[in-house]
Amino acid sequence: MNPSVGVVIPTRGDRPGPLRAALEGVLGQNPAQVAVVSDGGDPIDVAEQIADVVAATRGRVRVLPNRLSPGLPGARNTGIAALTTDLIAFCDDDDLWLPGKLPAQIAALGDAEFASCAIEVEYGSRVVPRTAGRSEVTVADLVRSRMMMVHSSTFLFRRGALWVDESAPGGQNEDWDLALRAARRQPIVHVDRPLVRVRWGGSQYVTRWADRIAGLEWMLARHPELAADPTGAARVYGQLAFHHAALGRRREAGRWALRAFSARRGELRAPIALAVATGLVSAHAVLAALNTRGHGI
């Protein structure tokens, strides 16, 4: 018998169209339970937005308020606590599960604890596949590269094995932290087919520069291996340089860019950060150019 699956969909309640599409994509794969968790919005309003969909599921979908710390980590944990299934899956309210996502991951999971899958990145009119080129993801992989295809909307894991860390500042990097902690227990099973569409462009989450800085510093403190690996360190230092540059902090941007160059001379984020710091290009223009290609900074 297949294990039962419960899905957590966190939402702010201000994106009824994408939320409905996300919920319908999830329900199309017949999970046993779904917890739609309203974080910051009125759960009654959220329930009204999707009332017809919820009614048709005969109790499989519940709309709940975030009962834990405000923000994405608390909303995810509220959903995990509300579900009684064997497995837990996440889907963000602006993403879309593609047909076959759950069956493929359940078949691949076997006796493992945690699974992910490849994604499609939708930005504007472009859809770019992002694959990993492997069937498992290790701690070393996640240290060298964030591996954006190991995205929260692809996560499927055994209930009780892991919880989201609610101390993540501004909810930043809580998914990367969760994946690293999962991979420490055993390699993540990865289905390297694009089975989730991740929609970029509708959120200001990635341009909350101060939160991005705090989130990276939090990761460096929690995961010392990030600073120990030259490639991983250079990437994080380059990101810190870029975010400081976006805030107009030229001295801090220069300091982190120097650290990035020292860790790995070929780290491209460092010169990009310096170009932003000196006003040659805007941070938003850089992100738009990268996002169009299915990449982030």
PDB file of C-alpha atoms in Angstrom:
ATOM      1  CA  MET A   1       0.000   0.000   0.000  1.00  0.00           C
ATOM      2  CA  ASN A   2       1.189   3.504  -0.786  1.00  0.00           C
ATOM      3  CA  PRO A   3       1.838   5.758   2.226  1.00  0.00           C
ATOM      4  CA  SER A   4      -0.683   8.528   2.872  1.00  0.00           C
ATOM      5  CA  VAL A   5       0.390  12.054   1.948  1.00  0.00           C
ATOM      6  CA  GLY A   6      -0.563  15.355   3.582  1.00  0.00           C
ATOM      7  CA  VAL A   7       0.226  18.662   1.892  1.00  0.00           C
ATOM      8  CA  VAL A   8       0.959  22.030   3.506  1.00  0.00           C
ATOM      9  CA  ILE A   9       0.128  25.134   1.449  1.00  0.00           C
ATOM     10  CA  PRO A  10       1.105  28.339   3.276  1.00  0.00           C
ATOM     11  CA  THR A  11      -0.569  31.507   2.025  1.00  0.00           C
ATOM     12  CA  ARG A  12      -0.922  35.178   2.893  1.00  0.00           C
ATOM     13  CA  GLY A  13      -4.399  35.254   1.401  1.00  0.00           C
ATOM     14  CA  ASP A  14      -3.683  38.032  -1.101  1.00  0.00           C
ATOM     15  CA  ARG A  15      -3.216  35.787  -4.158  1.00  0.00           C
ATOM     16  CA  PRO A  16      -6.543  33.987  -4.627  1.00  0.00           C
ATOM     17  CA  GLY A  17      -5.912  33.045  -8.272  1.00  0.00           C
ATOM     18  CA  PRO A  18      -2.515  31.410  -7.770  1.00  0.00           C
ATOM     19  CA  LEU A  19      -3.688  29.800  -4.506  1.00  0.00           C
ATOM     20  CA  ARG A  20      -6.646  28.195  -6.270  1.00  0.00           C
ATOM     21  CA  ALA A  21      -4.372  26.913  -9.066  1.00  0.00           C
ATOM     22  CA  ALA A  22      -1.857  25.548  -6.540  1.00  0.00           C
ATOM     23  CA  LEU A  23      -4.612  23.793  -4.589  1.00  0.00           C
ATOM     24  CA  GLU A  24      -6.184  22.293  -7.708  1.00  0.00           C
ATOM     25  CA  GLY A  25      -2.775  21.034  -8.871  1.00  0.00           C
ATOM     26  CA  VAL A  26      -2.220  19.378  -5.498  1.00  0.00           C
ATOM     27  CA  LEU A  27      -5.713  17.836  -5.344  1.00  0.00           C
ATOM     28  CA  GLY A  28      -5.250  16.413  -8.821  1.00  0.00           C
ATOM     29  CA  GLN A  29      -2.714  14.006  -7.286  1.00  0.00           C
ATOM     30  CA  ASN A  30      -5.109  12.737  -4.627  1.00  0.00           C
ATOM     31  CA  PRO A  31      -3.385  13.483  -1.318  1.00  0.00           C
ATOM     32  CA  ALA A  32      -5.139  12.224   1.811  1.00  0.00           C
ATOM     33  CA  GLN A  33      -5.122  15.623   3.564  1.00  0.00           C
ATOM     34  CA  VAL A  34      -4.314  19.255   2.723  1.00  0.00           C
ATOM     35  CA  ALA A  35      -3.676  22.054   5.217  1.00  0.00           C
ATOM     36  CA  VAL A  36      -3.957  25.562   3.755  1.00  0.00           C
ATOM     37  CA  VAL A  37      -2.331  27.766   6.395  1.00  0.00           C
ATOM     38  CA  SER A  38      -3.108  31.478   6.423  1.00  0.00           C
ATOM     39  CA  ASP A  39      -0.143  33.509   7.642  1.00  0.00           C
ATOM     40  CA  GLY A  40      -1.002  37.109   8.378  1.00  0.00           C
ATOM     41  CA  GLY A  41      -4.264  37.099   6.467  1.00  0.00           C
ATOM     42  CA  ASP A  42      -7.769  36.324   7.678  1.00  0.00           C
ATOM     43  CA  PRO A  43      -8.322  32.549   7.383  1.00  0.00           C
ATOM     44  CA  ILE A  44     -12.045  33.196   6.853  1.00  0.00           C
ATOM     45  CA  ASP A  45     -11.235  35.270   3.766  1.00  0.00           C
ATOM     46  CA  VAL A  46      -8.880  32.545   2.512  1.00  0.00           C
ATOM     47  CA  ALA A  47     -11.558  29.892   3.062  1.00  0.00           C
ATOM     48  CA  GLU A  48     -14.072  31.977   1.093  1.00  0.00           C
ATOM     49  CA  GLN A  49     -11.644  32.311  -1.833  1.00  0.00           C
ATOM     50  CA  ILE A  50     -11.470  28.540  -2.267  1.00  0.00           C
ATOM     51  CA  ALA A  51     -14.797  27.523  -0.697  1.00  0.00           C
ATOM     52  CA  ASP A  52     -16.099  25.593  -3.705  1.00  0.00           C
ATOM     53  CA  VAL A  53     -12.858  23.628  -4.077  1.00  0.00           C
ATOM     54  CA  VAL A  54     -12.759  22.848  -0.345  1.00  0.00           C
ATOM     55  CA  ALA A  55     -16.414  21.757  -0.277  1.00  0.00           C
ATOM     56  CA  ALA A  56     -15.845  19.279  -3.113  1.00  0.00           C
ATOM     57  CA  THR A  57     -13.092  17.487  -1.183  1.00  0.00           C
ATOM     58  CA  ARG A  58     -15.402  16.376   1.660  1.00  0.00           C
ATOM     59  CA  GLY A  59     -13.103  17.332   4.489  1.00  0.00           C
ATOM     60  CA  ARG A  60      -9.745  16.563   2.929  1.00  0.00           C
ATOM     61  CA  VAL A  61      -8.845  20.282   2.847  1.00  0.00           C
ATOM     62  CA  ARG A  62      -8.740  22.462   5.954  1.00  0.00           C
ATOM     63  CA  VAL A  63      -7.974  26.173   6.124  1.00  0.00           C
ATOM     64  CA  LEU A  64      -6.106  27.088   9.309  1.00  0.00           C
ATOM     65  CA  PRO A  65      -4.543  30.189  10.849  1.00  0.00           C
ATOM     66  CA  ASN A  66      -0.812  30.104  11.533  1.00  0.00           C
ATOM     67  CA  ARG A  67      -0.774  29.151  15.220  1.00  0.00           C
ATOM     68  CA  LEU A  68       3.004  29.359  15.643  1.00  0.00           C
ATOM     69  CA  SER A  69       5.551  32.112  14.996  1.00  0.00           C
ATOM     70  CA  PRO A  70       4.481  34.566  12.274  1.00  0.00           C
ATOM     71  CA  GLY A  71       6.058  33.894   8.916  1.00  0.00           C
ATOM     72  CA  LEU A  72       6.625  31.059   6.508  1.00  0.00           C
ATOM     73  CA  PRO A  73       8.427  28.635   8.900  1.00  0.00           C
ATOM     74  CA  GLY A  74       5.660  28.892  11.503  1.00  0.00           C
ATOM     75  CA  ALA A  75       3.000  28.423   8.828  1.00  0.00           C
ATOM     76  CA  ARG A  76       4.717  25.304   7.524  1.00  0.00           C
ATOM     77  CA  ASN A  77       5.039  23.852  11.042  1.00  0.00           C
ATOM     78  CA  THR A  78       1.382  24.646  11.778  1.00  0.00           C
ATOM     79  CA  GLY A  79       0.469  22.592   8.740  1.00  0.00           C
ATOM     80  CA  ILE A  80       2.773  19.714   9.668  1.00  0.00           C
ATOM     81  CA  ALA A  81       1.247  19.600  13.170  1.00  0.00           C
ATOM     82  CA  ALA A  82      -2.286  19.525  11.738  1.00  0.00           C
ATOM     83  CA  LEU A  83      -1.663  16.549   9.438  1.00  0.00           C
ATOM     84  CA  THR A  84      -1.794  12.899  10.464  1.00  0.00           C
ATOM     85  CA  THR A  85      -0.420  11.307   7.290  1.00  0.00           C
ATOM     86  CA  ASP A  86       2.667   9.128   6.761  1.00  0.00           C
ATOM     87  CA  LEU A  87       4.341  11.686   4.490  1.00  0.00           C
ATOM     88  CA  ILE A  88       4.374  15.491   4.354  1.00  0.00           C
ATOM     89  CA  ALA A  89       4.720  17.564   1.198  1.00  0.00           C
ATOM     90  CA  PHE A  90       4.988  21.323   0.685  1.00  0.00           C
ATOM     91  CA  CYS A  91       3.568  23.488  -2.073  1.00  0.00           C
ATOM     92  CA  ASP A  92       3.853  27.279  -2.059  1.00  0.00           C
ATOM     93  CA  ASP A  93       0.668  29.151  -2.961  1.00  0.00           C
ATOM     94  CA  ASP A  94       2.163  30.581  -6.170  1.00  0.00           C
ATOM     95  CA  ASP A  95       3.651  27.317  -7.468  1.00  0.00           C
ATOM     96  CA  LEU A  96       2.078  24.459  -9.399  1.00  0.00           C
ATOM     97  CA  TRP A  97       2.538  20.708  -9.097  1.00  0.00           C
ATOM     98  CA  LEU A  98       2.686  19.096 -12.532  1.00  0.00           C
ATOM     99  CA  PRO A  99       0.964  15.760 -13.298  1.00  0.00           C
ATOM    100  CA  GLY A 100       2.693  12.717 -11.830  1.00  0.00           C
ATOM    101  CA  LYS A 101       4.682  14.594  -9.188  1.00  0.00           C
ATOM    102  CA  LEU A 102       3.530  12.660  -6.120  1.00  0.00           C
ATOM    103  CA  PRO A 103       3.455   9.168  -7.678  1.00  0.00           C
ATOM    104  CA  ALA A 104       6.990   9.588  -9.061  1.00  0.00           C
ATOM    105  CA  GLN A 105       8.381  10.759  -5.735  1.00  0.00           C
ATOM    106  CA  ILE A 106       6.594   8.090  -3.689  1.00  0.00           C
ATOM    107  CA  ALA A 107       7.930   5.389  -6.033  1.00  0.00           C
ATOM    108  CA  ALA A 108      11.481   6.765  -5.762  1.00  0.00           C
ATOM    109  CA  LEU A 109      11.405   7.366  -1.999  1.00  0.00           C
ATOM    110  CA  GLY A 110      11.444   3.716  -0.939  1.00  0.00           C
ATOM    111  CA  ASP A 111      12.861   3.504   2.571  1.00  0.00           C
ATOM    112  CA  ALA A 112      14.473   6.966   2.400  1.00  0.00           C
ATOM    113  CA  GLU A 113      13.206   9.941   4.417  1.00  0.00           C
ATOM    114  CA  PHE A 114      13.242  12.898   2.036  1.00  0.00           C
ATOM    115  CA  ALA A 115      12.679  13.483  -1.677  1.00  0.00           C
ATOM    116  CA  SER A 116      12.821  16.384  -4.117  1.00  0.00           C
ATOM    117  CA  CYS A 117      12.397  16.733  -7.880  1.00  0.00           C
ATOM    118  CA  ALA A 118      13.454  18.968 -10.756  1.00  0.00           C
ATOM    119  CA  ILE A 119      11.478  22.116 -11.522  1.00  0.00           C
ATOM    120  CA  GLU A 120      10.398  24.500 -14.254  1.00  0.00           C
ATOM    121  CA  VAL A 121      10.976  28.184 -13.570  1.00  0.00           C
ATOM    122  CA  GLU A 122       8.301  30.468 -15.001  1.00  0.00           C
ATOM    123  CA  TYR A 123       9.283  34.103 -15.344  1.00  0.00           C
ATOM    124  CA  GLY A 124       7.212  36.340 -17.592  1.00  0.00           C
ATOM    125  CA  SER A 125       6.536  34.395 -20.788  1.00  0.00           C
ATOM    126  CA  ARG A 126       9.528  32.076 -20.361  1.00  0.00           C
ATOM    127  CA  VAL A 127       9.593  28.616 -18.794  1.00  0.00           C
ATOM    128  CA  VAL A 128      13.061  27.200 -18.083  1.00  0.00           C
ATOM    129  CA  PRO A 129      13.659  23.638 -16.794  1.00  0.00           C
ATOM    130  CA  ARG A 130      16.161  23.262 -13.936  1.00  0.00           C
ATOM    131  CA  THR A 131      17.464  19.742 -13.412  1.00  0.00           C
ATOM    132  CA  ALA A 132      20.220  18.374 -11.164  1.00  0.00           C
ATOM    133  CA  GLY A 133      21.703  15.659 -13.368  1.00  0.00           C
ATOM    134  CA  ARG A 134      21.607  13.151 -10.505  1.00  0.00           C
ATOM    135  CA  SER A 135      19.259  10.904  -8.570  1.00  0.00           C
ATOM    136  CA  GLU A 136      20.387  11.886  -5.072  1.00  0.00           C
ATOM    137  CA  VAL A 137      21.520  15.071  -3.370  1.00  0.00           C
ATOM    138  CA  THR A 138      24.127  15.100  -0.600  1.00  0.00           C
ATOM    139  CA  VAL A 139      25.290  17.630   1.981  1.00  0.00           C
ATOM    140  CA  ALA A 140      28.328  18.330  -0.191  1.00  0.00           C
ATOM    141  CA  ASP A 141      26.067  19.133  -3.158  1.00  0.00           C
ATOM    142  CA  LEU A 142      23.991  21.582  -1.096  1.00  0.00           C
ATOM    143  CA  VAL A 143      27.115  23.237   0.307  1.00  0.00           C
ATOM    144  CA  ARG A 144      28.739  23.809  -3.081  1.00  0.00           C
ATOM    145  CA  SER A 145      25.481  25.021  -4.634  1.00  0.00           C
ATOM    146  CA  ARG A 146      22.095  25.999  -3.256  1.00  0.00           C
ATOM    147  CA  MET A 147      20.647  23.669  -5.926  1.00  0.00           C
ATOM    148  CA  MET A 148      17.518  25.679  -6.545  1.00  0.00           C
ATOM    149  CA  MET A 149      15.749  22.614  -7.972  1.00  0.00           C
ATOM    150  CA  VAL A 150      15.735  21.278  -4.389  1.00  0.00           C
ATOM    151  CA  HIS A 151      12.906  23.743  -3.851  1.00  0.00           C
ATOM    152  CA  SER A 152      10.428  23.754  -0.971  1.00  0.00           C
ATOM    153  CA  SER A 153       7.507  23.042  -3.328  1.00  0.00           C
ATOM    154  CA  THR A 154       9.225  19.771  -4.296  1.00  0.00           C
ATOM    155  CA  PHE A 155       9.747  18.525  -0.723  1.00  0.00           C
ATOM    156  CA  LEU A 156       8.258  15.188   0.320  1.00  0.00           C
ATOM    157  CA  PHE A 157       9.384  13.686   3.639  1.00  0.00           C
ATOM    158  CA  ARG A 158       8.358  11.350   6.418  1.00  0.00           C
ATOM    159  CA  ARG A 159       6.147  12.941   9.048  1.00  0.00           C
ATOM    160  CA  GLY A 160       7.973  13.393  12.359  1.00  0.00           C
ATOM    161  CA  ALA A 161      11.444  13.261  10.814  1.00  0.00           C
ATOM    162  CA  LEU A 162      11.968  17.009  10.435  1.00  0.00           C
ATOM    163  CA  TRP A 163      10.451  20.380  11.305  1.00  0.00           C
ATOM    164  CA  VAL A 164      11.156  23.804   9.852  1.00  0.00           C
ATOM    165  CA  ASP A 165      13.415  25.991  11.979  1.00  0.00           C
ATOM    166  CA  GLU A 166      11.339  29.014  12.992  1.00  0.00           C
ATOM    167  CA  SER A 167      14.406  31.032  13.987  1.00  0.00           C
ATOM    168  CA  ALA A 168      15.211  31.696  10.312  1.00  0.00           C
ATOM    169  CA  PRO A 169      15.270  35.522  10.060  1.00  0.00           C
ATOM    170  CA  GLY A 170      12.408  36.746   7.917  1.00  0.00           C
ATOM    171  CA  GLY A 171      11.820  33.135   6.888  1.00  0.00           C
ATOM    172  CA  GLN A 172      14.914  33.336   4.682  1.00  0.00           C
ATOM    173  CA  ASN A 173      16.725  30.097   3.774  1.00  0.00           C
ATOM    174  CA  GLU A 174      14.472  27.926   5.947  1.00  0.00           C
ATOM    175  CA  ASP A 175      14.111  25.529   3.002  1.00  0.00           C
ATOM    176  CA  TRP A 176      17.868  25.325   2.351  1.00  0.00           C
ATOM    177  CA  ASP A 177      18.454  24.705   6.053  1.00  0.00           C
ATOM    178  CA  LEU A 178      15.791  21.966   6.080  1.00  0.00           C
ATOM    179  CA  ALA A 179      17.321  20.276   3.023  1.00  0.00           C
ATOM    180  CA  LEU A 180      20.806  20.373   4.556  1.00  0.00           C
ATOM    181  CA  ARG A 181      19.561  18.849   7.799  1.00  0.00           C
ATOM    182  CA  ALA A 182      17.709  16.155   5.845  1.00  0.00           C
ATOM    183  CA  ALA A 183      20.783  15.358   3.740  1.00  0.00           C
ATOM    184  CA  ARG A 184      22.871  14.985   6.901  1.00  0.00           C
ATOM    185  CA  ARG A 185      20.588  12.166   7.991  1.00  0.00           C
ATOM    186  CA  GLN A 186      20.780  10.440   4.594  1.00  0.00           C
ATOM    187  CA  PRO A 187      21.058  11.560   0.955  1.00  0.00           C
ATOM    188  CA  ILE A 188      17.949  13.185  -0.510  1.00  0.00           C
ATOM    189  CA  VAL A 189      16.224  11.104  -3.179  1.00  0.00           C
ATOM    190  CA  HIS A 190      15.877  13.287  -6.268  1.00  0.00           C
ATOM    191  CA  VAL A 191      13.530  12.652  -9.195  1.00  0.00           C
ATOM    192  CA  ASP A 192      15.308  14.567 -11.947  1.00  0.00           C
ATOM    193  CA  ARG A 193      12.248  15.415 -14.015  1.00  0.00           C
ATOM    194  CA  PRO A 194      10.551  18.841 -13.886  1.00  0.00           C
ATOM    195  CA  LEU A 195       7.428  18.032 -11.873  1.00  0.00           C
ATOM    196  CA  VAL A 196       6.843  21.416 -10.210  1.00  0.00           C
ATOM    197  CA  ARG A 197       6.451  24.797 -11.898  1.00  0.00           C
ATOM    198  CA  VAL A 198       7.939  27.564  -9.741  1.00  0.00           C
ATOM    199  CA  ARG A 199       6.507  30.951 -10.600  1.00  0.00           C
ATOM    200  CA  TRP A 200       8.813  33.930 -10.182  1.00  0.00           C
ATOM    201  CA  GLY A 201       8.018  37.594 -10.510  1.00  0.00           C
ATOM    202  CA  GLY A 202       4.925  37.869  -8.320  1.00  0.00           C
ATOM    203  CA  SER A 203       6.731  38.245  -4.997  1.00  0.00           C
ATOM    204  CA  GLN A 204       9.067  40.797  -3.449  1.00  0.00           C
ATOM    205  CA  TYR A 205      10.562  38.092  -1.221  1.00  0.00           C
ATOM    206  CA  VAL A 206      13.893  37.988  -3.069  1.00  0.00           C
ATOM    207  CA  THR A 207      14.386  41.771  -2.927  1.00  0.00           C
ATOM    208  CA  ARG A 208      14.108  42.071   0.839  1.00  0.00           C
ATOM    209  CA  TRP A 209      17.824  42.751   0.873  1.00  0.00           C
ATOM    210  CA  ALA A 210      18.311  43.141   4.645  1.00  0.00           C
ATOM    211  CA  ASP A 211      16.425  39.892   5.285  1.00  0.00           C
ATOM    212  CA  ARG A 212      18.526  38.148   2.636  1.00  0.00           C
ATOM    213  CA  ILE A 213      21.687  39.297   4.407  1.00  0.00           C
ATOM    214  CA  ALA A 214      20.411  38.156   7.804  1.00  0.00           C
ATOM    215  CA  GLY A 215      19.375  34.804   6.328  1.00  0.00           C
ATOM    216  CA  LEU A 216      22.812  34.150   4.833  1.00  0.00           C
ATOM    217  CA  GLU A 217      24.575  35.128   8.049  1.00  0.00           C
ATOM    218  CA  TRP A 218      22.211  32.758   9.902  1.00  0.00           C
ATOM    219  CA  MET A 219      23.160  29.945   7.522  1.00  0.00           C
ATOM    220  CA  LEU A 220      26.888  30.601   7.950  1.00  0.00           C
ATOM    221  CA  ALA A 221      26.471  30.416  11.736  1.00  0.00           C
ATOM    222  CA  ARG A 222      24.357  27.233  11.620  1.00  0.00           C
ATOM    223  CA  HIS A 223      26.301  25.371   8.944  1.00  0.00           C
ATOM    224  CA  PRO A 224      30.089  25.896   9.318  1.00  0.00           C
ATOM    225  CA  GLU A 225      30.720  23.647   6.316  1.00  0.00           C
ATOM    226  CA  LEU A 226      29.505  26.498   4.074  1.00  0.00           C
ATOM    227  CA  ALA A 227      32.560  28.588   4.961  1.00  0.00           C
ATOM    228  CA  ALA A 228      34.871  25.561   4.823  1.00  0.00           C
ATOM    229  CA  ASP A 229      34.125  24.776   1.165  1.00  0.00           C
ATOM    230  CA  PRO A 230      35.803  27.339  -1.178  1.00  0.00           C
ATOM    231  CA  THR A 231      33.095  27.122  -3.840  1.00  0.00           C
ATOM    232  CA  GLY A 232      30.236  27.312  -1.351  1.00  0.00           C
ATOM    233  CA  ALA A 233      31.893  30.097   0.628  1.00  0.00           C
ATOM    234  CA  ALA A 234      32.576  32.185  -2.482  1.00  0.00           C
ATOM    235  CA  ARG A 235      28.950  31.853  -3.566  1.00  0.00           C
ATOM    236  CA  VAL A 236      27.563  32.963  -0.187  1.00  0.00           C
ATOM    237  CA  TYR A 237      30.090  35.800   0.143  1.00  0.00           C
ATOM    238  CA  GLY A 238      29.242  36.943  -3.386  1.00  0.00           C
ATOM    239  CA  GLN A 239      25.540  36.947  -2.523  1.00  0.00           C
ATOM    240  CA  LEU A 240      26.237  38.986   0.619  1.00  0.00           C
ATOM    241  CA  ALA A 241      28.237  41.455  -1.481  1.00  0.00           C
ATOM    242  CA  PHE A 242      25.350  41.761  -3.932  1.00  0.00           C
ATOM    243  CA  HIS A 243      22.691  42.315  -1.259  1.00  0.00           C
ATOM    244  CA  HIS A 244      24.801  44.963   0.492  1.00  0.00           C
ATOM    245  CA  ALA A 245      25.384  46.648  -2.862  1.00  0.00           C
ATOM    246  CA  ALA A 246      21.614  46.648  -3.502  1.00  0.00           C
ATOM    247  CA  LEU A 247      21.202  48.547  -0.215  1.00  0.00           C
ATOM    248  CA  GLY A 248      23.844  51.086  -1.243  1.00  0.00           C
ATOM    249  CA  ARG A 249      26.386  49.823   1.301  1.00  0.00           C
ATOM    250  CA  ARG A 250      29.454  50.144  -0.914  1.00  0.00           C
ATOM    251  CA  ARG A 251      32.048  49.447   1.778  1.00  0.00           C
ATOM    252  CA  GLU A 252      30.322  46.267   2.969  1.00  0.00           C
ATOM    253  CA  ALA A 253      29.783  45.157  -0.621  1.00  0.00           C
ATOM    254  CA  GLY A 254      33.478  45.614  -1.326  1.00  0.00           C
ATOM    255  CA  ARG A 255      34.486  43.725   1.809  1.00  0.00           C
ATOM    256  CA  TRP A 256      32.340  40.706   0.962  1.00  0.00           C
ATOM    257  CA  ALA A 257      33.388  40.809  -2.703  1.00  0.00           C
ATOM    258  CA  LEU A 258      37.026  40.633  -1.603  1.00  0.00           C
ATOM    259  CA  ARG A 259      36.224  37.622   0.581  1.00  0.00           C
ATOM    260  CA  ALA A 260      34.477  35.977  -2.366  1.00  0.00           C
ATOM    261  CA  PHE A 261      37.521  36.536  -4.611  1.00  0.00           C
ATOM    262  CA  SER A 262      39.797  35.187  -1.872  1.00  0.00           C
ATOM    263  CA  ALA A 263      37.723  32.004  -1.534  1.00  0.00           C
ATOM    264  CA  ARG A 264      37.461  31.410  -5.282  1.00  0.00           C
ATOM    265  CA  ARG A 265      38.897  33.749  -7.866  1.00  0.00           C
ATOM    266  CA  GLY A 266      36.336  32.839 -10.513  1.00  0.00           C
ATOM    267  CA  GLU A 267      33.238  33.735  -8.424  1.00  0.00           C
ATOM    268  CA  LEU A 268      31.146  35.885 -10.802  1.00  0.00           C
ATOM    269  CA  ARG A 269      28.860  37.304  -8.116  1.00  0.00           C
ATOM    270  CA  ALA A 270      31.729  39.429  -6.797  1.00  0.00           C
ATOM    271  CA  PRO A 271      32.240  41.599  -9.918  1.00  0.00           C
ATOM    272  CA  ILE A 272      28.469  41.773 -10.403  1.00  0.00           C
ATOM    273  CA  ALA A 273      28.126  43.083  -6.836  1.00  0.00           C
ATOM    274  CA  LEU A 274      30.845  45.661  -7.463  1.00  0.00           C
ATOM    275  CA  ALA A 275      29.073  46.801 -10.633  1.00  0.00           C
ATOM    276  CA  VAL A 276      25.888  47.319  -8.604  1.00  0.00           C
ATOM    277  CA  ALA A 277      27.805  49.064  -5.800  1.00  0.00           C
ATOM    278  CA  THR A 278      29.367  51.543  -8.222  1.00  0.00           C
ATOM    279  CA  GLY A 279      26.078  52.271  -9.992  1.00  0.00           C
ATOM    280  CA  LEU A 280      26.956  50.662 -13.322  1.00  0.00           C
ATOM    281  CA  VAL A 281      23.822  48.518 -13.171  1.00  0.00           C
ATOM    282  CA  SER A 282      20.874  48.200 -10.798  1.00  0.00           C
ATOM    283  CA  ALA A 283      20.279  45.175  -8.601  1.00  0.00           C
ATOM    284  CA  HIS A 284      16.787  44.791 -10.048  1.00  0.00           C
ATOM    285  CA  ALA A 285      18.142  44.754 -13.614  1.00  0.00           C
ATOM    286  CA  VAL A 286      20.617  42.031 -12.677  1.00  0.00           C
ATOM    287  CA  LEU A 287      17.890  39.904 -11.081  1.00  0.00           C
ATOM    288  CA  ALA A 288      15.563  40.367 -14.058  1.00  0.00           C
ATOM    289  CA  ALA A 289      18.285  39.243 -16.487  1.00  0.00           C
ATOM    290  CA  LEU A 290      19.084  36.185 -14.370  1.00  0.00           C
ATOM    291  CA  ASN A 291      15.453  35.281 -13.682  1.00  0.00           C
ATOM    292  CA  THR A 292      14.664  35.328 -17.403  1.00  0.00           C
ATOM    293  CA  ARG A 293      17.210  32.520 -17.739  1.00  0.00           C
ATOM    294  CA  GLY A 294      15.760  30.600 -14.804  1.00  0.00           C
ATOM    295  CA  HIS A 295      18.539  31.595 -12.411  1.00  0.00           C
ATOM    296  CA  GLY A 296      18.837  33.728  -9.276  1.00  0.00           C
ATOM    297  CA  ILE A 297      21.798  35.558  -7.797  1.00  0.00           C
TER     298      ILE A 297
END
